[in-house]
Coordinates of C-alpha atoms in Angstrom, one line a residue:
Chain K
M592 CA 0.0 0.0 0.0
K593 CA 1.1 3.5 -0.8
V594 CA -0.2 6.5 1.0
I595 CA -0.1 9.9 -0.7
F596 CA -0.9 13.1 1.1
L597 CA -2.7 15.1 -1.5
G598 CA -3.7 18.0 0.7
T599 CA -2.7 18.7 4.2
S600 CA -4.0 22.2 5.1
G601 CA -6.4 23.2 7.9
S602 CA -9.6 24.9 7.0
M603 CA -7.9 27.4 4.7
P604 CA -5.4 26.2 2.0
S605 CA -2.1 27.9 1.9
Q606 CA 0.6 28.3 -0.7
A607 CA 2.2 25.1 0.4
R608 CA -0.8 23.1 1.5
S609 CA -3.9 22.2 -0.5
S610 CA -7.2 21.3 1.3
S611 CA -7.6 17.9 3.0
A612 CA -7.3 14.7 0.9
V613 CA -5.3 11.5 1.4
A614 CA -5.0 8.8 -1.3
V615 CA -4.2 5.2 -0.6
R616 CA -3.2 3.1 -3.6
S617 CA -3.7 -0.6 -3.0
K618 CA -3.4 -3.1 -5.9
G619 CA -4.5 -0.7 -8.6
E620 CA -7.4 0.6 -6.6
I621 CA -7.6 4.2 -5.2
I622 CA -9.0 4.9 -1.8
L623 CA -9.5 8.6 -1.0
F624 CA -10.1 10.1 2.5
D625 CA -11.7 13.5 2.0
C626 CA -11.8 15.5 -1.1
G627 CA -10.9 19.1 -0.5
E628 CA -10.8 21.8 -3.2
G629 CA -8.0 21.2 -5.6
V630 CA -7.8 17.4 -5.1
Q631 CA -8.0 16.7 -8.9
R632 CA -5.0 18.9 -9.5
Q633 CA -3.1 17.2 -6.7
M634 CA -4.0 13.8 -8.2
V635 CA -2.5 14.9 -11.5
A636 CA 0.7 16.1 -9.6
A637 CA 0.9 12.8 -7.7
G638 CA 0.2 10.7 -10.8
V639 CA -2.9 9.2 -9.3
G640 CA -5.2 8.3 -12.2
F641 CA -8.8 9.1 -12.7
S642 CA -10.0 5.9 -14.2
R643 CA -9.1 3.3 -11.6
P644 CA -11.6 1.6 -9.2
T645 CA -12.0 4.4 -6.6
R646 CA -13.8 4.6 -3.3
I647 CA -14.0 8.0 -1.6
F648 CA -14.7 8.3 2.2
I649 CA -15.8 11.8 3.3
S650 CA -15.3 12.5 7.0
H651 CA -17.7 15.4 7.2
L652 CA -19.4 18.0 5.0
H653 CA -17.2 21.0 5.6
G654 CA -16.0 22.9 2.5
D655 CA -12.4 22.1 3.0
H656 CA -13.2 18.4 2.9
I657 CA -15.7 18.2 0.1
L658 CA -15.2 21.0 -2.4
G659 CA -12.9 19.0 -4.6
L660 CA -15.6 16.4 -5.3
P661 CA -17.5 18.4 -8.1
G662 CA -14.4 19.1 -10.1
L663 CA -13.1 15.6 -9.6
I664 CA -16.3 14.1 -10.9
Q665 CA -16.4 16.6 -13.8
T666 CA -12.9 15.7 -14.9
M667 CA -13.6 12.0 -14.6
T668 CA -16.6 12.6 -16.9
L669 CA -14.4 14.6 -19.4
L670 CA -12.0 11.7 -19.4
Q671 CA -14.8 9.4 -20.2
R672 CA -14.6 7.3 -17.0
E673 CA -17.0 4.3 -17.2
R674 CA -16.4 2.7 -13.9
D675 CA -18.8 3.4 -11.0
L676 CA -17.5 5.8 -8.4
Y677 CA -18.2 5.0 -4.8
I678 CA -18.6 7.8 -2.3
Y679 CA -19.4 7.3 1.4
G680 CA -20.0 10.0 3.9
P681 CA -22.3 11.6 6.4
R682 CA -26.0 12.2 6.0
G683 CA -26.4 15.2 3.6
L684 CA -23.8 13.9 1.2
M685 CA -26.4 12.9 -1.4
G686 CA -28.0 16.3 -1.2
F687 CA -24.6 18.0 -1.8
I688 CA -23.9 15.8 -4.8
E689 CA -27.4 16.3 -6.2
A690 CA -27.1 20.1 -5.7
F691 CA -24.0 20.5 -7.9
N692 CA -25.1 17.8 -10.4
S693 CA -28.2 19.9 -11.0
I694 CA -26.0 22.8 -12.0
L695 CA -23.1 21.1 -13.7
G696 CA -25.0 18.2 -15.3
D697 CA -24.9 14.5 -14.4
P698 CA -21.6 12.6 -14.6
G699 CA -21.1 10.2 -17.4
F700 CA -20.8 7.2 -15.0
D701 CA -22.7 5.9 -12.0
L702 CA -22.1 7.5 -8.7
V703 CA -22.9 5.1 -5.9
V704 CA -23.4 7.2 -2.8
G705 CA -23.6 5.7 0.7
E706 CA -24.7 7.9 3.6
I707 CA -23.3 6.6 6.9
A708 CA -26.0 6.4 9.5
S709 CA -24.2 4.7 12.3
E710 CA -20.8 3.3 13.4
G711 CA -19.6 0.1 11.8
I712 CA -18.5 -1.4 8.5
V713 CA -19.0 1.0 5.7
F714 CA -17.4 -1.1 3.0
S715 CA -16.4 -4.7 3.1
G716 CA -14.4 -5.9 0.0
Q717 CA -12.2 -8.8 -0.8
E718 CA -9.0 -6.9 -0.2
Y719 CA -10.0 -4.5 2.6
E720 CA -12.7 -3.2 4.7
V721 CA -13.5 0.3 6.0
R722 CA -15.1 1.0 9.3
A723 CA -16.6 4.4 10.5
I724 CA -16.1 5.6 14.0
S725 CA -17.9 8.7 15.3
A726 CA -15.6 11.7 15.4
D727 CA -16.1 14.6 17.8
H728 CA -16.2 17.7 15.6
D729 CA -19.1 19.8 14.3
G730 CA -22.2 18.1 13.0
P731 CA -22.1 14.4 11.8
S732 CA -18.4 13.6 11.4
W733 CA -16.6 10.3 11.0
S734 CA -13.2 8.8 11.5
F735 CA -12.3 5.8 9.4
M736 CA -10.3 2.5 9.9
L737 CA -9.0 0.9 6.7
E738 CA -8.0 -2.7 7.3
E739 CA -6.5 -4.9 4.7
R740 CA -7.6 -8.6 4.7
P741 CA -4.9 -11.0 6.0
H742 CA -2.5 -12.2 3.3
P743 CA -1.9 -16.0 3.0
G744 CA 1.2 -17.2 4.7
R745 CA 4.3 -18.3 2.9
F746 CA 4.0 -21.7 1.1
H747 CA 6.9 -24.1 1.7
A748 CA 7.3 -26.1 -1.5
D749 CA 10.1 -28.2 0.0
R750 CA 7.8 -29.4 2.8
A751 CA 5.0 -30.2 0.4
L752 CA 7.4 -32.3 -1.8
A753 CA 8.8 -34.0 1.3
L754 CA 5.2 -35.0 2.2
G755 CA 4.8 -36.4 -1.3
V756 CA 2.5 -33.7 -2.7
P757 CA 3.5 -33.1 -6.4
Q758 CA 3.6 -29.6 -7.8
G759 CA 0.2 -28.7 -9.4
P760 CA -3.4 -28.0 -8.3
L761 CA -3.0 -29.6 -4.9
W762 CA -0.4 -27.0 -4.0
K763 CA -2.8 -24.3 -4.7
R764 CA -5.5 -25.9 -2.5
L765 CA -3.0 -26.2 0.3
Q766 CA -1.9 -22.6 -0.2
Q767 CA -5.5 -21.5 0.1
G768 CA -5.8 -23.1 3.5
E769 CA -7.4 -26.4 2.4
D770 CA -6.4 -29.7 3.9
I771 CA -6.1 -32.4 1.2
E772 CA -6.2 -36.2 1.0
L773 CA -3.4 -37.9 -0.9
G774 CA -3.2 -41.7 -1.3
G775 CA -5.4 -42.1 1.9
R776 CA -3.1 -39.8 3.8
K777 CA -4.2 -36.3 5.0
V778 CA -1.9 -33.4 4.4
L779 CA -2.7 -30.3 6.5
S780 CA -2.4 -26.8 5.1
I781 CA -0.8 -25.6 8.2
D782 CA 2.0 -28.2 7.8
V783 CA 3.2 -26.5 4.5
V784 CA 1.9 -22.9 4.8
D785 CA 2.9 -20.3 7.4
P786 CA 0.1 -18.6 9.3
P787 CA -1.7 -15.8 7.5
I788 CA 0.0 -12.4 7.7
R789 CA -2.3 -9.8 9.1
G790 CA -3.1 -7.0 6.7
L791 CA -2.1 -3.4 7.2
K792 CA -4.3 -1.1 9.2
I793 CA -4.6 2.6 8.7
A794 CA -6.5 4.9 11.0
Y795 CA -7.8 8.3 9.7
S796 CA -9.1 10.7 12.2
G797 CA -10.8 13.3 10.0
D798 CA -11.4 16.5 12.0
T799 CA -11.9 15.7 15.6
R800 CA -11.2 16.5 19.2
P801 CA -9.1 13.6 20.7
T802 CA -11.3 10.7 21.5
E803 CA -10.8 7.4 23.4
K804 CA -13.1 5.8 20.9
F805 CA -10.7 6.6 18.0
S806 CA -7.7 5.5 20.0
R807 CA -9.3 2.2 20.9
A808 CA -10.5 1.5 17.4
S809 CA -6.9 2.3 16.1
D810 CA -5.4 -0.4 18.3
G811 CA -2.3 -1.7 16.6
A812 CA -2.7 0.5 13.5
D813 CA 0.4 0.5 11.3
L814 CA -0.3 4.1 10.4
M815 CA -2.4 6.7 12.2
I816 CA -3.2 9.8 10.2
H817 CA -4.4 12.3 12.8
E818 CA -5.4 15.9 12.5
A819 CA -3.2 18.3 14.5
T820 CA -4.7 21.7 13.6
F821 CA -3.0 23.6 16.5
D822 CA 0.0 23.6 18.7
D823 CA -0.5 23.1 22.5
S824 CA -0.7 26.8 23.3
L825 CA -4.1 26.8 21.4
I826 CA -5.6 23.8 23.3
E827 CA -8.6 25.8 24.3
K828 CA -9.2 26.9 20.7
A829 CA -8.8 23.3 19.6
E830 CA -11.5 22.2 22.2
E831 CA -13.8 25.0 21.1
D832 CA -13.4 24.4 17.3
G833 CA -13.5 20.6 17.6
H834 CA -9.9 20.0 16.7
S835 CA -6.8 18.4 18.2
T836 CA -3.4 19.7 19.2
A837 CA -0.1 18.0 18.2
T838 CA 0.3 16.6 21.7
Q839 CA -3.2 15.2 21.8
A840 CA -2.7 13.5 18.4
A841 CA 0.5 12.0 19.7
E842 CA -1.2 10.8 22.9
T843 CA -3.8 9.1 20.8
A844 CA -1.2 7.4 18.7
R845 CA 0.7 6.2 21.8
A846 CA -2.5 4.9 23.5
A847 CA -3.3 3.0 20.3
G848 CA 0.2 1.5 20.0
A849 CA 0.4 2.8 16.4
G850 CA 3.3 2.0 14.2
M851 CA 3.6 5.5 12.9
L852 CA 1.8 8.8 13.3
I853 CA 1.4 11.4 10.6
L854 CA 0.0 14.8 11.6
T855 CA -2.1 16.6 9.0
H856 CA -4.8 19.3 8.7
I857 CA -2.2 21.9 9.7
S858 CA -3.5 25.4 10.3
S859 CA -2.2 28.1 7.9
R860 CA -0.8 29.9 10.9
Y861 CA 2.2 27.5 10.8
P862 CA 4.2 28.1 7.7
D863 CA 6.8 26.1 9.5
A864 CA 5.2 23.1 11.3
G865 CA 8.3 22.4 13.4
V866 CA 6.6 23.4 16.6
L867 CA 3.9 20.7 16.0
L868 CA 6.5 18.1 15.3
E869 CA 8.5 18.9 18.4
E870 CA 5.5 18.8 20.7
A871 CA 4.3 15.5 19.2
Q872 CA 7.8 13.9 19.3
K873 CA 8.0 14.3 23.1
V874 CA 5.0 12.0 23.4
F875 CA 5.4 9.7 20.4
P876 CA 8.7 9.7 18.6
K877 CA 7.6 7.9 15.4
V878 CA 5.8 11.0 14.0
K879 CA 6.1 13.2 10.9
V880 CA 4.2 16.2 9.8
A881 CA 2.5 15.6 6.4
E882 CA 3.5 17.7 3.5
D883 CA 1.6 17.9 0.2
L884 CA 2.5 15.1 -2.1
M885 CA 4.4 13.3 0.6
E886 CA 4.4 9.5 -0.1
L887 CA 4.6 6.7 2.3
E888 CA 5.2 3.1 1.2
L889 CA 3.7 0.7 3.7
P890 CA 5.5 -2.7 3.5
Chain M
M1106 CA -4.1 48.4 -13.3
K1107 CA -2.4 45.1 -12.8
V1108 CA -3.7 41.9 -14.4
I1109 CA -2.9 38.6 -12.7
F1110 CA -3.6 35.3 -14.4
L1111 CA -4.6 33.1 -11.5
G1112 CA -5.7 30.1 -13.6
T1113 CA -5.2 29.5 -17.3
S1114 CA -6.3 25.9 -17.9
G1115 CA -8.9 24.6 -20.3
S1116 CA -11.7 22.5 -18.9
M1117 CA -9.3 20.3 -16.9
P1118 CA -6.6 21.8 -14.7
S1119 CA -3.1 20.4 -15.2
Q1120 CA 0.0 20.3 -13.1
A1121 CA 1.0 23.7 -14.5
R1122 CA -2.4 25.4 -15.0
S1123 CA -5.2 25.9 -12.5
S1124 CA -8.8 26.4 -13.6
S1125 CA -9.9 29.7 -15.2
A1126 CA -9.6 32.9 -13.2
V1127 CA -8.2 36.4 -13.9
A1128 CA -7.7 39.1 -11.3
V1129 CA -7.5 42.8 -12.1
R1130 CA -6.2 45.0 -9.3
S1131 CA -7.3 48.6 -9.7
K1132 CA -6.8 51.2 -6.9
G1133 CA -7.1 48.7 -4.0
E1134 CA -10.1 47.0 -5.6
I1135 CA -10.1 43.4 -7.0
I1136 CA -12.0 42.5 -10.1
L1137 CA -12.2 38.8 -10.9
F1138 CA -13.2 37.2 -14.1
D1139 CA -14.3 33.7 -13.5
C1140 CA -13.6 31.6 -10.4
G1141 CA -12.4 28.1 -11.3
E1142 CA -11.5 25.5 -8.6
G1143 CA -8.4 26.5 -6.7
V1144 CA -8.8 30.2 -7.1
Q1145 CA -8.4 31.0 -3.4
R1146 CA -5.1 29.2 -3.3
Q1147 CA -3.9 31.0 -6.4
M1148 CA -4.9 34.3 -4.8
V1149 CA -2.7 33.4 -1.8
A1150 CA 0.2 32.6 -4.1
A1151 CA -0.3 35.9 -6.0
G1152 CA -0.7 38.0 -2.9
V1153 CA -4.2 39.0 -3.8
G1154 CA -6.0 39.7 -0.5
F1155 CA -9.4 38.4 0.6
S1156 CA -10.7 41.5 2.3
R1157 CA -10.6 44.2 -0.4
P1158 CA -13.6 45.5 -2.3
T1159 CA -14.2 42.7 -4.8
R1160 CA -16.4 42.2 -7.8
I1161 CA -16.6 38.8 -9.5
F1162 CA -17.8 38.4 -13.0
I1163 CA -18.7 34.9 -14.0
S1164 CA -18.8 34.2 -17.7
H1165 CA -20.8 30.9 -17.6
L1166 CA -21.8 28.2 -15.2
H1167 CA -19.4 25.5 -16.2
G1168 CA -17.5 23.8 -13.3
D1169 CA -14.1 25.0 -14.5
H1170 CA -15.3 28.6 -14.2
I1171 CA -17.3 28.5 -10.9
L1172 CA -16.1 25.7 -8.6
G1173 CA -13.7 28.1 -6.8
L1174 CA -16.5 30.3 -5.6
P1175 CA -17.6 28.2 -2.6
G1176 CA -14.1 27.8 -1.2
L1177 CA -13.3 31.5 -1.8
I1178 CA -16.5 32.5 0.1
Q1179 CA -15.8 30.1 2.9
T1180 CA -12.2 31.4 3.3
M1181 CA -13.5 35.0 3.3
T1182 CA -15.9 34.1 6.0
L1183 CA -13.1 32.4 8.1
L1184 CA -11.0 35.6 7.7
Q1185 CA -14.0 37.5 9.0
R1186 CA -14.6 39.6 5.9
E1187 CA -17.2 42.2 6.5
R1188 CA -17.4 43.9 3.1
D1189 CA -20.2 42.9 0.7
L1190 CA -19.0 40.6 -2.1
Y1191 CA -20.5 41.4 -5.5
I1192 CA -20.9 38.5 -7.9
Y1193 CA -22.4 38.9 -11.4
G1194 CA -23.1 36.1 -13.9
P1195 CA -25.6 34.2 -16.0
R1196 CA -29.0 33.2 -14.9
G1197 CA -28.7 30.2 -12.5
L1198 CA -25.9 31.8 -10.6
M1199 CA -28.1 32.5 -7.6
G1200 CA -29.3 28.9 -7.6
F1201 CA -25.7 27.6 -7.6
I1202 CA -24.8 29.9 -4.7
E1203 CA -27.9 29.0 -2.7
A1204 CA -27.2 25.3 -3.3
F1205 CA -23.7 25.4 -1.7
N1206 CA -24.7 27.9 1.0
S1207 CA -27.4 25.4 2.1
I1208 CA -24.7 22.8 2.7
L1209 CA -21.8 24.9 3.9
G1210 CA -23.7 27.5 5.8
D1211 CA -24.3 31.2 5.0
P1212 CA -21.2 33.4 4.6
G1213 CA -20.5 35.9 7.3
F1214 CA -21.0 38.9 5.0
D1215 CA -23.5 39.9 2.4
L1216 CA -23.3 38.4 -1.1
V1217 CA -24.8 40.7 -3.7
V1218 CA -25.6 38.5 -6.7
G1219 CA -26.6 40.0 -10.0
E1220 CA -27.9 37.7 -12.7
I1221 CA -27.2 39.1 -16.2
A1222 CA -30.3 38.9 -18.3
S1223 CA -29.3 40.8 -21.3
E1224 CA -26.3 42.6 -22.9
G1225 CA -25.2 45.9 -21.6
I1226 CA -23.8 47.6 -18.5
V1227 CA -23.5 45.1 -15.6
F1228 CA -21.7 47.4 -13.2
S1229 CA -21.1 51.2 -13.4
G1230 CA -18.9 52.6 -10.8
Q1231 CA -16.9 55.7 -10.2
E1232 CA -13.6 54.2 -11.4
Y1233 CA -14.8 51.7 -14.1
E1234 CA -17.7 50.0 -15.7
V1235 CA -18.2 46.5 -16.9
R1236 CA -20.3 45.5 -19.9
A1237 CA -21.6 42.1 -20.8
I1238 CA -21.6 40.8 -24.4
S1239 CA -23.2 37.5 -25.4
A1240 CA -20.6 34.8 -26.0
D1241 CA -21.1 31.9 -28.3
H1242 CA -20.5 28.9 -26.1
D1243 CA -22.9 26.4 -24.4
G1244 CA -25.8 27.8 -22.5
P1245 CA -26.0 31.4 -21.4
S1246 CA -22.4 32.7 -21.6
W1247 CA -21.0 36.2 -21.4
S1248 CA -17.9 38.1 -22.5
F1249 CA -17.0 41.2 -20.5
M1250 CA -15.6 44.6 -21.3
L1251 CA -13.9 46.4 -18.4
E1252 CA -13.5 50.1 -19.1
E1253 CA -11.8 52.6 -16.7
R1254 CA -13.3 56.0 -16.5
P1255 CA -11.1 58.7 -18.1
H1256 CA -8.5 60.3 -15.9
P1257 CA -8.3 64.1 -15.6
G1258 CA -5.7 65.7 -17.9
R1259 CA -2.5 67.2 -16.6
F1260 CA -2.9 70.5 -14.7
H1261 CA -0.5 73.3 -15.8
A1262 CA 0.2 75.3 -12.7
D1263 CA 2.4 77.8 -14.7
R1264 CA -0.5 78.7 -17.0
A1265 CA -2.9 79.1 -14.0
L1266 CA -0.4 81.5 -12.3
A1267 CA 0.1 83.3 -15.6
L1268 CA -3.6 83.8 -15.8
G1269 CA -3.6 85.2 -12.2
V1270 CA -5.1 82.3 -10.5
P1271 CA -3.4 81.8 -7.1
Q1272 CA -2.7 78.4 -5.7
G1273 CA -5.5 77.1 -3.6
P1274 CA -9.1 75.9 -4.0
L1275 CA -9.5 77.6 -7.4
W1276 CA -6.9 75.3 -8.8
K1277 CA -8.8 72.3 -7.7
R1278 CA -12.0 73.5 -9.3
L1279 CA -10.2 74.1 -12.6
Q1280 CA -8.5 70.7 -12.4
Q1281 CA -12.0 69.1 -12.0
G1282 CA -13.1 70.7 -15.3
E1283 CA -14.9 73.7 -13.8
D1284 CA -14.6 77.2 -15.4
I1285 CA -14.1 79.9 -12.8
E1286 CA -14.6 83.7 -12.4
L1287 CA -11.8 85.7 -11.0
G1288 CA -12.1 89.5 -10.6
G1289 CA -14.8 89.7 -13.3
R1290 CA -12.7 87.6 -15.7
K1291 CA -13.5 84.0 -16.8
V1292 CA -10.7 81.4 -16.6
L1293 CA -11.6 78.2 -18.6
S1294 CA -10.5 74.8 -17.3
I1295 CA -9.4 73.8 -20.8
D1296 CA -6.9 76.7 -20.8
V1297 CA -5.0 75.2 -17.9
V1298 CA -5.8 71.5 -18.0
D1299 CA -5.0 69.0 -20.7
P1300 CA -7.9 66.9 -22.2
P1301 CA -8.9 63.9 -20.1
I1302 CA -6.8 60.8 -20.7
R1303 CA -9.0 57.9 -21.7
G1304 CA -9.0 55.0 -19.3
L1305 CA -7.8 51.5 -19.9
K1306 CA -10.0 48.9 -21.6
I1307 CA -9.8 45.2 -21.0
A1308 CA -11.8 42.7 -23.1
Y1309 CA -12.3 39.3 -21.6
S1310 CA -13.8 36.6 -23.9
G1311 CA -14.8 33.8 -21.5
D1312 CA -15.3 30.6 -23.4
T1313 CA -16.6 31.3 -26.9
R1314 CA -16.4 30.6 -30.6
P1315 CA -14.9 33.7 -32.3
T1316 CA -17.6 36.3 -32.7
E1317 CA -17.7 39.6 -34.6
K1318 CA -19.7 41.0 -31.7
F1319 CA -16.9 40.5 -29.3
S1320 CA -14.4 41.9 -31.8
R1321 CA -16.5 45.0 -32.4
A1322 CA -17.1 45.6 -28.6
S1323 CA -13.3 45.2 -28.0
D1324 CA -12.5 48.1 -30.4
G1325 CA -9.3 49.7 -29.2
A1326 CA -9.0 47.5 -26.1
D1327 CA -5.6 47.9 -24.5
L1328 CA -5.7 44.3 -23.5
M1329 CA -7.7 41.4 -25.0
I1330 CA -7.8 38.2 -23.0
H1331 CA -9.1 35.6 -25.3
E1332 CA -9.6 31.9 -24.9
A1333 CA -7.5 29.7 -27.3
T1334 CA -8.4 26.3 -26.2
F1335 CA -7.1 24.6 -29.3
D1336 CA -4.5 24.9 -32.1
D1337 CA -5.7 25.3 -35.6
S1338 CA -5.6 21.6 -36.5
L1339 CA -8.5 21.2 -34.1
I1340 CA -10.7 24.0 -35.6
E1341 CA -13.6 21.6 -36.1
K1342 CA -13.5 20.5 -32.5
A1343 CA -13.3 24.1 -31.4
E1344 CA -16.4 24.8 -33.5
E1345 CA -18.2 21.8 -32.1
D1346 CA -17.3 22.5 -28.4
G1347 CA -17.9 26.2 -28.6
H1348 CA -14.2 27.3 -28.3
S1349 CA -11.6 29.2 -30.4
T1350 CA -8.3 28.3 -31.9
A1351 CA -5.2 30.4 -31.4
T1352 CA -5.5 31.9 -34.9
Q1353 CA -9.2 32.8 -34.4
A1354 CA -8.3 34.6 -31.2
A1355 CA -5.5 36.5 -33.0
E1356 CA -7.9 37.4 -35.8
T1357 CA -10.3 38.8 -33.3
A1358 CA -7.6 40.9 -31.6
R1359 CA -6.4 42.2 -35.0
A1360 CA -10.0 43.1 -36.0
A1361 CA -10.4 45.0 -32.7
G1362 CA -7.1 46.8 -33.0
A1363 CA -6.2 45.6 -29.6
G1364 CA -3.0 46.8 -27.9
M1365 CA -2.1 43.3 -26.8
L1366 CA -3.5 39.8 -26.8
I1367 CA -3.2 37.2 -24.1
L1368 CA -4.3 33.7 -24.9
T1369 CA -5.8 31.6 -22.1
H1370 CA -8.0 28.6 -21.3
I1371 CA -5.3 26.4 -22.7
S1372 CA -6.2 22.7 -23.2
S1373 CA -4.2 20.3 -21.1
R1374 CA -3.1 18.6 -24.4
Y1375 CA -0.5 21.4 -24.7
P1376 CA 2.1 20.9 -22.0
D1377 CA 4.1 23.3 -24.2
A1378 CA 1.8 26.0 -25.7
G1379 CA 4.4 27.0 -28.2
V1380 CA 2.3 25.9 -31.1
L1381 CA -0.6 28.2 -30.0
L1382 CA 1.8 31.1 -29.7
E1383 CA 3.3 30.5 -33.1
E1384 CA 0.0 30.3 -34.8
A1385 CA -1.3 33.5 -33.2
Q1386 CA 1.9 35.5 -33.9
K1387 CA 1.5 35.0 -37.6
V1388 CA -1.8 37.0 -37.4
F1389 CA -1.2 39.3 -34.4
P1390 CA 2.4 39.8 -33.2
K1391 CA 1.7 41.4 -29.9
V1392 CA 0.5 38.2 -28.3
K1393 CA 1.5 36.0 -25.3
V1394 CA 0.2 32.8 -23.9
A1395 CA -0.9 33.2 -20.3
E1396 CA 0.9 31.2 -17.6
D1397 CA -0.4 30.8 -14.1
L1398 CA 0.5 33.8 -11.8
M1399 CA 1.8 35.8 -14.8
E1400 CA 1.3 39.5 -14.1
L1401 CA 0.8 42.3 -16.5
E1402 CA 1.2 46.0 -15.5
L1403 CA -1.0 48.2 -17.6
P1404 CA 0.3 51.7 -17.7

């Protein structure tokens, strides 16, 4: 999986930071978290295509998280996208999409829109699933957990041969976890295949005050992407506006035992986000501040 | 007057070109022609402020000309703009603005929206006026003529003194074009003040096939900003899609006797717009292709 930070600004974009959007590329598929103004141009800059299977997860209906949707959909139409586009987000999302479609015209492909009414699995696919967790912001707001399905463990051809299983379709059945019969003997999958490797887990906070719920749901996440709109001196403003400070984001990552923390949704008052990094590092050393077009390869 | 090309792309933005928007700075006031996605970020990059008196003229309601409006208005609200914002454009503009306001919330200042129903003066102010001319595109579409009011001619203090007019309030009255009486004698303004200097004229095509109407209305424009979506090999596509080729834009500028021509709305198929420049130069040598954030000082 590759994670690309398309836009990392707070509520106002700056010269260096476009509005909120994160792309995850997984096996030729694109997963987008939020879709701030300018996302289509950032996708061009990052080389993220417009025709792949794509699922968009919108955390909440504030302008800086959704105003890139209409232009993205228009460009996909101009490029003659044929594949359905899946968009999930809070109640009201459908109304927003209908409102701009009524002005700009219907897209040339099907939009499949899912409004999230309660916490739980939003999408469950063969390769990954996405769960929504209530965020603590302004109006209906969601955080998301992206969890890859476990990968099959390593197949040991030498052991299979030693047990008398010839190369061919039987190997495949064993690889897929099936036990087989061979000349009256049983060969167990676990004797020739390592245990499944757990898939990657990415936790995306959206805009939120720090919550225990998000921290618990993020348990063991390989990557936590947490908003850190403000530095600690503005903790009261963060509380008031429904945001987090850098230290609060770091505390959340520590509590979750995350593998890595990336801070994003950086207020335009920090042309240099060094202060946020320093504060977070004191609590959780494996932290970076997102920059636009920063890429992260998850092994 | 300073003209700043904020976005110069065709219907799809590219890595180098943001969606359509041109800013004119005139005596502390901002005039915007079109407001494509990303305009607020381009305004930050160009140092165009969000709090000045601002009038926005929208040529037509296609996404690449209007999708920057919601984010611009949201950012002005976040920055606590108090001044009214004036927006003029085709019928349907109000519906578009109401649609996104209903999702994003009302702005913190007054929007004064004028839907243009027919050709003629759209705005008439002390410093300049803007006229709308029908464009030939897709649905209701407008081109705009921005004309500065004439500036008072040079005042000749030496002549005023020679005619016995002492420095003071009488000079001001003469400067403002008033004839005065002095000791039973008449002193005429034209004897001490040069004729008024005509103001600048900027012609903005919006998206359009070439039209004689626009060319006639642009008569003597100091600057013509004309779309040139395609090169001449795509003249049939231009006709079909309601656009112009570089040569057609140049012919329009030549017919109008324009002082200078800037080509914009450049299709993303031209990472190098040299072909457009070459074609236009053959017809009208005083031509440039707009680049994002290019600035032009008009004397």
